[in-house]
PDB file of C-alpha atoms in Angstrom:
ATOM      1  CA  UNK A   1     -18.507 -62.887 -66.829  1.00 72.00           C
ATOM      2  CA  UNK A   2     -21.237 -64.533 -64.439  1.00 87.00           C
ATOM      3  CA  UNK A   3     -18.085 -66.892 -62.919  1.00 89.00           C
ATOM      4  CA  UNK A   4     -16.278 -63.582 -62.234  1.00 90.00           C
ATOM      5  CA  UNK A   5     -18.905 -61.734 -60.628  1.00 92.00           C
ATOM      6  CA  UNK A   6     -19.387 -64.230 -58.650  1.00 95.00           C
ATOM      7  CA  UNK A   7     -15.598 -64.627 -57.398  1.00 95.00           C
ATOM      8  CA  UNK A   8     -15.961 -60.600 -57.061  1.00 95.00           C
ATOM      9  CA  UNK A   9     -18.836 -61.206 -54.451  1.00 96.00           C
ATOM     10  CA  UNK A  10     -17.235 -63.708 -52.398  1.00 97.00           C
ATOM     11  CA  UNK A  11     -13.955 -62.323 -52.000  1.00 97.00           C
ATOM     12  CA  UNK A  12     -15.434 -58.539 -51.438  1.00 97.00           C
ATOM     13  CA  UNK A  13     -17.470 -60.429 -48.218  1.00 97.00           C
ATOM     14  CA  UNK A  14     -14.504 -62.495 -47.047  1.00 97.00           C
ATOM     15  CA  UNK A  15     -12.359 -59.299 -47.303  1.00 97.00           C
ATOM     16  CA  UNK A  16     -15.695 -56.521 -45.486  1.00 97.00           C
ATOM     17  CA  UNK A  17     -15.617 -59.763 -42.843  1.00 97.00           C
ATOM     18  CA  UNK A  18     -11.877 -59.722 -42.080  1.00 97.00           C
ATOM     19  CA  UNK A  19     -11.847 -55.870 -42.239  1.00 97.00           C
ATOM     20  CA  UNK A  20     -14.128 -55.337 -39.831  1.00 96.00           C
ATOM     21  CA  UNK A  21     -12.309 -58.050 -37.566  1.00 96.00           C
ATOM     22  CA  UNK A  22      -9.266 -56.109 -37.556  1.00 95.00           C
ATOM     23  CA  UNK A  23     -11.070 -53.343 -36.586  1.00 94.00           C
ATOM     24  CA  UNK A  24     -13.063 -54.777 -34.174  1.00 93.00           C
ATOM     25  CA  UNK A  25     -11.196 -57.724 -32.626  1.00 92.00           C
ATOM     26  CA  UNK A  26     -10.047 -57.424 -28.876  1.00 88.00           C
ATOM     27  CA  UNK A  27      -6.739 -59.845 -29.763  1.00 87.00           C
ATOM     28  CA  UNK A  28      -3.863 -58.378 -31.569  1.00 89.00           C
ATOM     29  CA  UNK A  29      -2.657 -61.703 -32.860  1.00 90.00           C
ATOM     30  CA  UNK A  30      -6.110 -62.219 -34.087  1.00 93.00           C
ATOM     31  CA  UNK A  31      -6.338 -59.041 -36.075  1.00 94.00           C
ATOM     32  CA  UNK A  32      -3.064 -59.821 -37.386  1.00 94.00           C
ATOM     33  CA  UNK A  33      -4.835 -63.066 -38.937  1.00 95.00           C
ATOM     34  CA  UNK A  34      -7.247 -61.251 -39.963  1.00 96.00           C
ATOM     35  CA  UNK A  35      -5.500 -58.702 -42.086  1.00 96.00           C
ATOM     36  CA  UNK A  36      -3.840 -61.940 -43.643  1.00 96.00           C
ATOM     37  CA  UNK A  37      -7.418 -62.558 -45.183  1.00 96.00           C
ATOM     38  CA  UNK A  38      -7.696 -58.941 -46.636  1.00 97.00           C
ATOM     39  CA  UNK A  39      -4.545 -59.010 -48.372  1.00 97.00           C
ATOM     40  CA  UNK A  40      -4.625 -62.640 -49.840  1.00 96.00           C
ATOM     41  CA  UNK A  41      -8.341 -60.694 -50.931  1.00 97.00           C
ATOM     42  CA  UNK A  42      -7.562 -58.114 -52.415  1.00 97.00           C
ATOM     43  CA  UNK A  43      -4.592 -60.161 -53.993  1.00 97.00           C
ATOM     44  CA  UNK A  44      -7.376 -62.170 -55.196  1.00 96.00           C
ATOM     45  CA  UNK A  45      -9.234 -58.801 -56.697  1.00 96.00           C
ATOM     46  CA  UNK A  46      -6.115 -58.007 -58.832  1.00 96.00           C
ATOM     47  CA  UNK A  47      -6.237 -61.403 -60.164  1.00 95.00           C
ATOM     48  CA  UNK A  48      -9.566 -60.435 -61.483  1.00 93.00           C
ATOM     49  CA  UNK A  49      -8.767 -56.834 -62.586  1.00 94.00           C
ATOM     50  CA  UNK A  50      -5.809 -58.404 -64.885  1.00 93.00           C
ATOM     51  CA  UNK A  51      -2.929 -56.994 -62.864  1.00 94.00           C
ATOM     52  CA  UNK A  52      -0.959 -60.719 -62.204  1.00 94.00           C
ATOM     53  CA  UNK A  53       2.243 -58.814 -61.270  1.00 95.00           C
ATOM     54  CA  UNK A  54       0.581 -56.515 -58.426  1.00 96.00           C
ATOM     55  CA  UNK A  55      -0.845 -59.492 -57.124  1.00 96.00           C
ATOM     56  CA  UNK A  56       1.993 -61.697 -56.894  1.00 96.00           C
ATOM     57  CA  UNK A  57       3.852 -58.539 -55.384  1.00 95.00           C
ATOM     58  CA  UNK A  58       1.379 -58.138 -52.797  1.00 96.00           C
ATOM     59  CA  UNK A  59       1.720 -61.607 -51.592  1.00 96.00           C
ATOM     60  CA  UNK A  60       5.536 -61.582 -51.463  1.00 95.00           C
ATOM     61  CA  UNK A  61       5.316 -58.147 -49.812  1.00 94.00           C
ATOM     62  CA  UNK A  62       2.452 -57.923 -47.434  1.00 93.00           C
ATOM     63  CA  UNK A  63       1.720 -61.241 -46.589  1.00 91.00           C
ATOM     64  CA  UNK A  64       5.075 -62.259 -46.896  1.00 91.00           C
ATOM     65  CA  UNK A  65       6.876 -59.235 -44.604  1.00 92.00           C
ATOM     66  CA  UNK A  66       4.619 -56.843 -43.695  1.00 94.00           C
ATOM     67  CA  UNK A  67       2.122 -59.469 -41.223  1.00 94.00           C
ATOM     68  CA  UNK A  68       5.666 -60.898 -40.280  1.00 93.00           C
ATOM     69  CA  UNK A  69       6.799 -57.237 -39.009  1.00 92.00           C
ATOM     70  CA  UNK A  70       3.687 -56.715 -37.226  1.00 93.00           C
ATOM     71  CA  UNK A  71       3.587 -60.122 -35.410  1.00 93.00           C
ATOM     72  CA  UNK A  72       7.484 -59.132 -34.534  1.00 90.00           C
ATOM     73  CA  UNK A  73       6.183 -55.941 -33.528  1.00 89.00           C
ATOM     74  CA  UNK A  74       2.821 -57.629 -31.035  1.00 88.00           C
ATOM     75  CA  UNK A  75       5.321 -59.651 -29.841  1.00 88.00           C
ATOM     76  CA  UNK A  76       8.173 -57.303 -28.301  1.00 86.00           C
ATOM     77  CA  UNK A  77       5.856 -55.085 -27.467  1.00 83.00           C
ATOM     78  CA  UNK A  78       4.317 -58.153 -25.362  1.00 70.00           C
ATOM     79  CA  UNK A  79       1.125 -57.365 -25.796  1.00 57.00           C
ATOM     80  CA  UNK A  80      -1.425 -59.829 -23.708  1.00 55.00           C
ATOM     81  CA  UNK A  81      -1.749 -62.934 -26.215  1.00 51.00           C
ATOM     82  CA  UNK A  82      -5.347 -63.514 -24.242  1.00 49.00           C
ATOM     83  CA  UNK A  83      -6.733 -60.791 -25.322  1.00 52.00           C
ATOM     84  CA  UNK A  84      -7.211 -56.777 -23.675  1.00 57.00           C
ATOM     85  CA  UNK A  85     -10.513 -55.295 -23.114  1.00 57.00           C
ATOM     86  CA  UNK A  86      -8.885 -51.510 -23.694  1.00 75.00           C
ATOM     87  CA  UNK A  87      -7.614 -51.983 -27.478  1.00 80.00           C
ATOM     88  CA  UNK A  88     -10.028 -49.362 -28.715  1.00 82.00           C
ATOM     89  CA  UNK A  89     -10.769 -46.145 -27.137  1.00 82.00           C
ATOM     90  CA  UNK A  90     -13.736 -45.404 -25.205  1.00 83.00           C
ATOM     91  CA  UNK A  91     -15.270 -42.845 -27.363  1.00 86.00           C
ATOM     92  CA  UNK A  92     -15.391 -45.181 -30.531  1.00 89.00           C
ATOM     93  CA  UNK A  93     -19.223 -43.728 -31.285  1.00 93.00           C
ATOM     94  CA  UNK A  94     -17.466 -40.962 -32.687  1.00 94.00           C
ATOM     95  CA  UNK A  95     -14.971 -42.844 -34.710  1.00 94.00           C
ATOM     96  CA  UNK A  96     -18.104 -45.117 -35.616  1.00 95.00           C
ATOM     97  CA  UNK A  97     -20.309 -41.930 -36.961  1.00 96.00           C
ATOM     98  CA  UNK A  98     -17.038 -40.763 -38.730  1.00 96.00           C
ATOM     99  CA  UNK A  99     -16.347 -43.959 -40.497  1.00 96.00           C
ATOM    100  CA  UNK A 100     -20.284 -44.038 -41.394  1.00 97.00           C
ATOM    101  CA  UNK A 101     -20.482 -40.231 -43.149  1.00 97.00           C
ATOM    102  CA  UNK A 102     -17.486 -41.080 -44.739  1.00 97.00           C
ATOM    103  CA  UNK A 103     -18.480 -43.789 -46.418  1.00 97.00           C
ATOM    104  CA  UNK A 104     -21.650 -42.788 -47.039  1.00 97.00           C
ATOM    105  CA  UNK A 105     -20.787 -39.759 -49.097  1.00 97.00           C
ATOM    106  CA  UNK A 106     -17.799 -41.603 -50.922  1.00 96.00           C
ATOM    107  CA  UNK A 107     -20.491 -44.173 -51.666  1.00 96.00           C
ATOM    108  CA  UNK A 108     -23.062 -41.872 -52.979  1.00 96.00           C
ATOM    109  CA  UNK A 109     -20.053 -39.519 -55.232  1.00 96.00           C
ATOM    110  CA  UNK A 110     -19.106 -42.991 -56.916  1.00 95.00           C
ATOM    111  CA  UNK A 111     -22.534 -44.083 -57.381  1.00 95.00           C
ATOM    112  CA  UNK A 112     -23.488 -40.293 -58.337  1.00 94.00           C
ATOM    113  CA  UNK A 113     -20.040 -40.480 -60.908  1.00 93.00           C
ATOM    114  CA  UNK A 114     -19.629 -44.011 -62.274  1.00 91.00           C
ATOM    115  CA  UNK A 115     -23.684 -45.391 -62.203  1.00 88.00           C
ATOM    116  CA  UNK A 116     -23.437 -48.558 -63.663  1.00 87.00           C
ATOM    117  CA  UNK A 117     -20.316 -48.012 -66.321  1.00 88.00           C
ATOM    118  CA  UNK A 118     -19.387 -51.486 -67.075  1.00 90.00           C
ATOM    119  CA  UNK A 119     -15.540 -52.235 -66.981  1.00 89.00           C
ATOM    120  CA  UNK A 120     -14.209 -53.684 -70.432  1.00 88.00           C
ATOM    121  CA  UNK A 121     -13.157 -57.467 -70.080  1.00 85.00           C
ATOM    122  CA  UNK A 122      -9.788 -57.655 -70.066  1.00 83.00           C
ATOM    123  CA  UNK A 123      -7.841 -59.781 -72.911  1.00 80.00           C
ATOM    124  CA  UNK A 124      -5.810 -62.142 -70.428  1.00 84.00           C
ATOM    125  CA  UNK A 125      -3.528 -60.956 -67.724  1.00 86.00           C
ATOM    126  CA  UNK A 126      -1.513 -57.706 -68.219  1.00 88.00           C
ATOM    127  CA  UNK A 127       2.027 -59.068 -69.509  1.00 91.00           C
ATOM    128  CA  UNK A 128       5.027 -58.077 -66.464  1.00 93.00           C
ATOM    129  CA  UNK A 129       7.161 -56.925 -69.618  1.00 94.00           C
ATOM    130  CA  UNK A 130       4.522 -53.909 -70.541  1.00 94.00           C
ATOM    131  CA  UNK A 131       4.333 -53.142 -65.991  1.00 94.00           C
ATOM    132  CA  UNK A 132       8.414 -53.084 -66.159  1.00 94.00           C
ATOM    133  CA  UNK A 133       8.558 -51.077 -69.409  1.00 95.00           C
ATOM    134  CA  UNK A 134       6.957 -48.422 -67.566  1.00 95.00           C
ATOM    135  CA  UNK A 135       8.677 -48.934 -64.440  1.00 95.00           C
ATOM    136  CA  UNK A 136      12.464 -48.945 -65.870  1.00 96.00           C
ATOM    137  CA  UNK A 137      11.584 -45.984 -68.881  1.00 96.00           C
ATOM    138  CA  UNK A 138       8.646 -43.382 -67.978  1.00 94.00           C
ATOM    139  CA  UNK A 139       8.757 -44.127 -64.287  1.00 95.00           C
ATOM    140  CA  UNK A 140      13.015 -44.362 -63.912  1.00 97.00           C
ATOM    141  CA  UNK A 141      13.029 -41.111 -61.681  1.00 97.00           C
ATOM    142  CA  UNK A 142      10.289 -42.061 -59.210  1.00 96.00           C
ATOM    143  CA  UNK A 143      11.424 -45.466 -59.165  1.00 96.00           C
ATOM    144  CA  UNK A 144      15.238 -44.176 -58.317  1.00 96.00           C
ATOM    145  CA  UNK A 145      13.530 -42.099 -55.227  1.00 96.00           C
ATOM    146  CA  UNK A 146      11.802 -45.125 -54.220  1.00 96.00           C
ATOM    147  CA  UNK A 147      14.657 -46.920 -53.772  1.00 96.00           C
ATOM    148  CA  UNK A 148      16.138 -44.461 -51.812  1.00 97.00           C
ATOM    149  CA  UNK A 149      12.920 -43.810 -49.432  1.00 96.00           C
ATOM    150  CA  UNK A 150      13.643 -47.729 -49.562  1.00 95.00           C
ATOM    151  CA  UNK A 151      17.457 -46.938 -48.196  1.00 96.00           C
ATOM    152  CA  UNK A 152      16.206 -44.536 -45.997  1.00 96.00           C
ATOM    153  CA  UNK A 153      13.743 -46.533 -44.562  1.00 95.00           C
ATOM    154  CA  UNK A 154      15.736 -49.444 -43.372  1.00 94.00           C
ATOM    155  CA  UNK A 155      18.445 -47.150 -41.998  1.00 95.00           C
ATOM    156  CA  UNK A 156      16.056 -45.229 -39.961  1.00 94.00           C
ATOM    157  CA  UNK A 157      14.237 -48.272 -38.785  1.00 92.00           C
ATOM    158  CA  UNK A 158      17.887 -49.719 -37.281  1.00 92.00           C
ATOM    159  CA  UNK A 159      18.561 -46.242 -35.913  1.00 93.00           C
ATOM    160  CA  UNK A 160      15.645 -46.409 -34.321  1.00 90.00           C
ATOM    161  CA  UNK A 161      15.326 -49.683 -33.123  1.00 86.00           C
ATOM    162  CA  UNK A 162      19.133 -50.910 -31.619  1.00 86.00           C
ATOM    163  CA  UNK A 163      19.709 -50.370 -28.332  1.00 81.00           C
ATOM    164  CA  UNK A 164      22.784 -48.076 -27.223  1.00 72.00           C
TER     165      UNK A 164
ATOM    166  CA  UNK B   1     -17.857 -56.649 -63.944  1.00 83.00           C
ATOM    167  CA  UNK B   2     -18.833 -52.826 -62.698  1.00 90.00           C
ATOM    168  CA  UNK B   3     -16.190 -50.134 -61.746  1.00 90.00           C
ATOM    169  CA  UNK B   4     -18.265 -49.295 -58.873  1.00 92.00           C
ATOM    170  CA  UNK B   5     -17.973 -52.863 -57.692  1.00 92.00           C
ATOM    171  CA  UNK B   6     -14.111 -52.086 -56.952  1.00 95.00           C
ATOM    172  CA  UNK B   7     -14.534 -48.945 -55.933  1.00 96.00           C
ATOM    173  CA  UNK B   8     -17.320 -49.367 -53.355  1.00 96.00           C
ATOM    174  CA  UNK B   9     -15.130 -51.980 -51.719  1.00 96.00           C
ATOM    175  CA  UNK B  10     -11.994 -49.780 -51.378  1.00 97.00           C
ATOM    176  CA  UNK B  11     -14.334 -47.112 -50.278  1.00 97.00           C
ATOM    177  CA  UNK B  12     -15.686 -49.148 -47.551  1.00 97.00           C
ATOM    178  CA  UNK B  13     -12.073 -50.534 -46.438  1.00 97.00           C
ATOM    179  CA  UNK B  14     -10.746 -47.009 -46.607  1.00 97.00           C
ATOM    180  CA  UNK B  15     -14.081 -46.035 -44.148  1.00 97.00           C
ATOM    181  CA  UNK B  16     -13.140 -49.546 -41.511  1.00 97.00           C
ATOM    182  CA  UNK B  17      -9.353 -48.230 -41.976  1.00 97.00           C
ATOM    183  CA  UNK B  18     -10.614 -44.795 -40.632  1.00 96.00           C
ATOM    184  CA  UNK B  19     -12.535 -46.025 -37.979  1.00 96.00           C
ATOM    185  CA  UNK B  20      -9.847 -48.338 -37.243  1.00 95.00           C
ATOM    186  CA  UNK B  21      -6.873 -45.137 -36.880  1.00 95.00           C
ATOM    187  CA  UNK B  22      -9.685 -42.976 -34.843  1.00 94.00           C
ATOM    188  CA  UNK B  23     -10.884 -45.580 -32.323  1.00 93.00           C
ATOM    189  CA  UNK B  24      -8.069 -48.030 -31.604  1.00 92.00           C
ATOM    190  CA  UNK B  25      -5.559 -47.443 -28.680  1.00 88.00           C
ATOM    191  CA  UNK B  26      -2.894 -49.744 -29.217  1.00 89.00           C
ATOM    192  CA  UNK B  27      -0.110 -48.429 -31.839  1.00 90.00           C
ATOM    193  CA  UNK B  28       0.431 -51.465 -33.608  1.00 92.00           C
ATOM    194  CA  UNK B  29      -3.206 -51.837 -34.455  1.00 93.00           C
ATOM    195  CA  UNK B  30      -3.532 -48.736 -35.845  1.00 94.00           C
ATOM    196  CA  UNK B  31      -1.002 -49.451 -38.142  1.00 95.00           C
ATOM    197  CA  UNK B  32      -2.506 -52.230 -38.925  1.00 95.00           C
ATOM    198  CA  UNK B  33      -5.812 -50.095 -40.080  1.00 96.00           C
ATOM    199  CA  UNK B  34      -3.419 -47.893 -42.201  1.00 96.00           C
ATOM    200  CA  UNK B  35      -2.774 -50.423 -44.619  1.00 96.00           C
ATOM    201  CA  UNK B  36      -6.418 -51.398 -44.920  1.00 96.00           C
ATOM    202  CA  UNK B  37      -6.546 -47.776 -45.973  1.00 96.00           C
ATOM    203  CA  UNK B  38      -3.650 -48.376 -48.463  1.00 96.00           C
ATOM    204  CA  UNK B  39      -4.933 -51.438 -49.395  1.00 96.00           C
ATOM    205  CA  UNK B  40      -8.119 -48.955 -50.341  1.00 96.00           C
ATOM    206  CA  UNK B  41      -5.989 -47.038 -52.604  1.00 96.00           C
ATOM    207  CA  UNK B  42      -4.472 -49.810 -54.214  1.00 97.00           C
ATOM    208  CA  UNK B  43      -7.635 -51.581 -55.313  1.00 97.00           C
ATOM    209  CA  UNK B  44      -8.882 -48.352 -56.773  1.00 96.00           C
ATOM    210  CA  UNK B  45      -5.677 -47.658 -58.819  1.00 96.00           C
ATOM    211  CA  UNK B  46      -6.132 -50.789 -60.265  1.00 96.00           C
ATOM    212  CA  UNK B  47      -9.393 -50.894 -60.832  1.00 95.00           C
ATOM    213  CA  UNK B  48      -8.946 -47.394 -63.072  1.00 95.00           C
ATOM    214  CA  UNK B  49      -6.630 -49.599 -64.976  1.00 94.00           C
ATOM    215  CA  UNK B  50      -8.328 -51.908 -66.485  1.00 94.00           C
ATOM    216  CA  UNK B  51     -10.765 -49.510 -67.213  1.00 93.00           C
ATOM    217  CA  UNK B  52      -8.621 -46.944 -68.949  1.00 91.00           C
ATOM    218  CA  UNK B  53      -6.996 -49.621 -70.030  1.00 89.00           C
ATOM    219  CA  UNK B  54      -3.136 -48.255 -69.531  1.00 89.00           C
ATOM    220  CA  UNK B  55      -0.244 -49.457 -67.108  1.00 93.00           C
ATOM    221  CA  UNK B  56       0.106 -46.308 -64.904  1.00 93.00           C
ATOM    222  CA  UNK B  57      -2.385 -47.710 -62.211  1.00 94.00           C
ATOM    223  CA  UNK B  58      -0.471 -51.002 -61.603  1.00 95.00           C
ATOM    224  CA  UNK B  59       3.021 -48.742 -61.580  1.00 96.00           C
ATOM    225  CA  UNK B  60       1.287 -46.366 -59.077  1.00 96.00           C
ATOM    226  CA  UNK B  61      -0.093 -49.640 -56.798  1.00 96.00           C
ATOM    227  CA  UNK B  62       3.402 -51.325 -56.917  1.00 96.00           C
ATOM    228  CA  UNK B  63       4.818 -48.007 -55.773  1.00 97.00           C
ATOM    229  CA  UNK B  64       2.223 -47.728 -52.996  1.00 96.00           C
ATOM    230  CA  UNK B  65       2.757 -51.104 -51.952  1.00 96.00           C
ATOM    231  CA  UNK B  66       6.989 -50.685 -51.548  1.00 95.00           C
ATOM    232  CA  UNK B  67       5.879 -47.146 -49.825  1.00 95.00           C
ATOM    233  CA  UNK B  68       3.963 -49.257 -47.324  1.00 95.00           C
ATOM    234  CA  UNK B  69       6.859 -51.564 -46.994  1.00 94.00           C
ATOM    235  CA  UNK B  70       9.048 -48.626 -45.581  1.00 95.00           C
ATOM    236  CA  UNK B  71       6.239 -47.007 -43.413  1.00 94.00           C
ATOM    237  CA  UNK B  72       5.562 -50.036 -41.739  1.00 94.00           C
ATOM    238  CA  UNK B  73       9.159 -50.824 -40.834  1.00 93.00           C
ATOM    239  CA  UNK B  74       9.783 -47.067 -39.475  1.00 94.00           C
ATOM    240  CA  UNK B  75       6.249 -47.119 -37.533  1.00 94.00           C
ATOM    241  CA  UNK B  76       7.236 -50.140 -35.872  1.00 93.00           C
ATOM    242  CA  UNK B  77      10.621 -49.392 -35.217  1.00 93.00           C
ATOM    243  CA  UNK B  78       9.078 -46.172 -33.227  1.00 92.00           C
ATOM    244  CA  UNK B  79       6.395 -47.934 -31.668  1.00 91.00           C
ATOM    245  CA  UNK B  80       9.289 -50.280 -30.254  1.00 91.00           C
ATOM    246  CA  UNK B  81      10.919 -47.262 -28.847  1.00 90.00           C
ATOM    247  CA  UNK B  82       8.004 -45.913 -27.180  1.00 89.00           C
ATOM    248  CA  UNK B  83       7.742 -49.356 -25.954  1.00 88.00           C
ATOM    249  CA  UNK B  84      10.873 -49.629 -24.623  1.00 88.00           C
ATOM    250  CA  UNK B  85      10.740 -45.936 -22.927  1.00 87.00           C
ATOM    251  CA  UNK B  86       7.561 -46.301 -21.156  1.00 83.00           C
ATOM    252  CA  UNK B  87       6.399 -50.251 -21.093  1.00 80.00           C
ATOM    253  CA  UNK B  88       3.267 -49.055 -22.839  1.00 80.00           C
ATOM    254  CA  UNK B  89       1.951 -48.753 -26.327  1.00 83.00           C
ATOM    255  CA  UNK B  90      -1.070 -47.112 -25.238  1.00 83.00           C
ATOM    256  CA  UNK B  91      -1.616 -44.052 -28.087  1.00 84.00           C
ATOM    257  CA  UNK B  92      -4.124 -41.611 -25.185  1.00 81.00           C
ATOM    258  CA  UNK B  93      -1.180 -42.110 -22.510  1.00 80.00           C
ATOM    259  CA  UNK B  94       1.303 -40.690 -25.079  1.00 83.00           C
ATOM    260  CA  UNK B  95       0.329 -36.757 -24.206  1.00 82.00           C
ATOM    261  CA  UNK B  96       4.246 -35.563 -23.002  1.00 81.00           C
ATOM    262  CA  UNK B  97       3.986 -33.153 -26.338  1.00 81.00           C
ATOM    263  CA  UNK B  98       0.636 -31.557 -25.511  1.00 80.00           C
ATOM    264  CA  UNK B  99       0.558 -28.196 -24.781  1.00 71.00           C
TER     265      UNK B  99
END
């Protein structure tokens, strides 16, 4: 358990680093990179919590096509690759004392709720056969609409994006 | 390993994804900070998981996660289109629909 809280602590830093980066950064290729680092993290975290299949799927998903689509999207929007000074707004004290209270009273409601319950070790990985079960049986209906927010999705995006 | 652990992180990327969609100007960036929020969610449905020890949070994550496929094609397909209408992605120049 030691070995594990460990990983937890080094990934969670790696992953407050690169979010703060992407938040923060004044390149858009750079944040880019650095939202590469939160998702292979919290990939990572899923490892730890059991959940093999999420993680693999958020590889193949965000790393894999979601960073691509936004690098497509820096690019043809031809955004300065050497960096702009006016990426954030001017009045980002605001955003900043937002961002703070937030977190500050979601931090003290979980501490407040949860203390210091422990979370039960898990018994190896959670088996994909159990995830799809409840996917393709309990889930069917919601996974149906998926697919067709899915459909929808891509349509709209072409719609939207071809030039006529 | 604590629950809090998991859930203090998300709650601190959901905060940075916040600050992220208030303060930044360019539209593709803020996107970007959306999914950090996502990715927020996502750690705390799996998180409640393992500790309730069913299946539902890794369903509800994987459905997240193919929901965040499709926003992020459709939000950059518009943010092309403003692109290509007014050479800027700027989000404060973007006031032709204020009152």
């Amino acid at each position: 358990m030691v070995a594990q809280n460990i990983a937890f602590g080094v990934i969670a830093a790696v992953m407050a680093v690169g979010a703060v980066r992407v938040v923060t950064t004044r390149n858009v290729f750079h944040a880019a990179l650095w939202l590469v680092l939160v998702l292979a993290g919290a990939a990572a975290q899923y490892i730890l919590l059991a959940a093999e299949f999420v993680a693999v799927t958020q590889i193949l998903v965000y790393v894999g096509a979601v960073v691509v689509l936004f690098l497509f999207g820096t690019m043809l929007t031809r955004a300065r690759i050497g960096g702009e000074s006016e990426l954030s707004s001017r009045h980002w004290s605001m955003g900043l004392l937002t961002a703070l209270l937030l977190a500050g009273t979601l931090a003290g409601v979980l501490i407040g709720t949860f203390h210091a319950e422990k979370l039960p070790t898990p018994a190896g990985s959670t088996p994909t056969q159990v995830v799809s079960d409840s996917i393709f049986s309990t889930y069917l209906i919601p996974f149906w609409l998926l697919s067709i927010v899915l459909l929808a999705a891509l349509v709209g995006a072409i719609v939207l994006a071809r030039r006529d | 390993m604590l629950v809090n652990e998991f859930l203090l992180l998300g709650a601190f990327l959901f905060s940075t994804g916040v600050y992220g969609v208030l303060v930044r100007r360019n539209a593709v960036l803020v996107l970007m900070s959306v999914e950090l929020i996502l990715n927020a969610v996502n750690i705390n449905l799996v998180a409640f998981a393992l500790r309730d020890g069913g299946v539902e949070g890794q369903v509800f994550a994987l459905f997240v996660i193919a929901v965040a496929a499709a926003e992020v094609g459709v939000g950059l397909a518009l943010v092309l289109l403003i692109y290509r209408n007014r050479r800027s992605i700027a989000l404060d120049e973007l006031s032709q629909m204020k009152g």
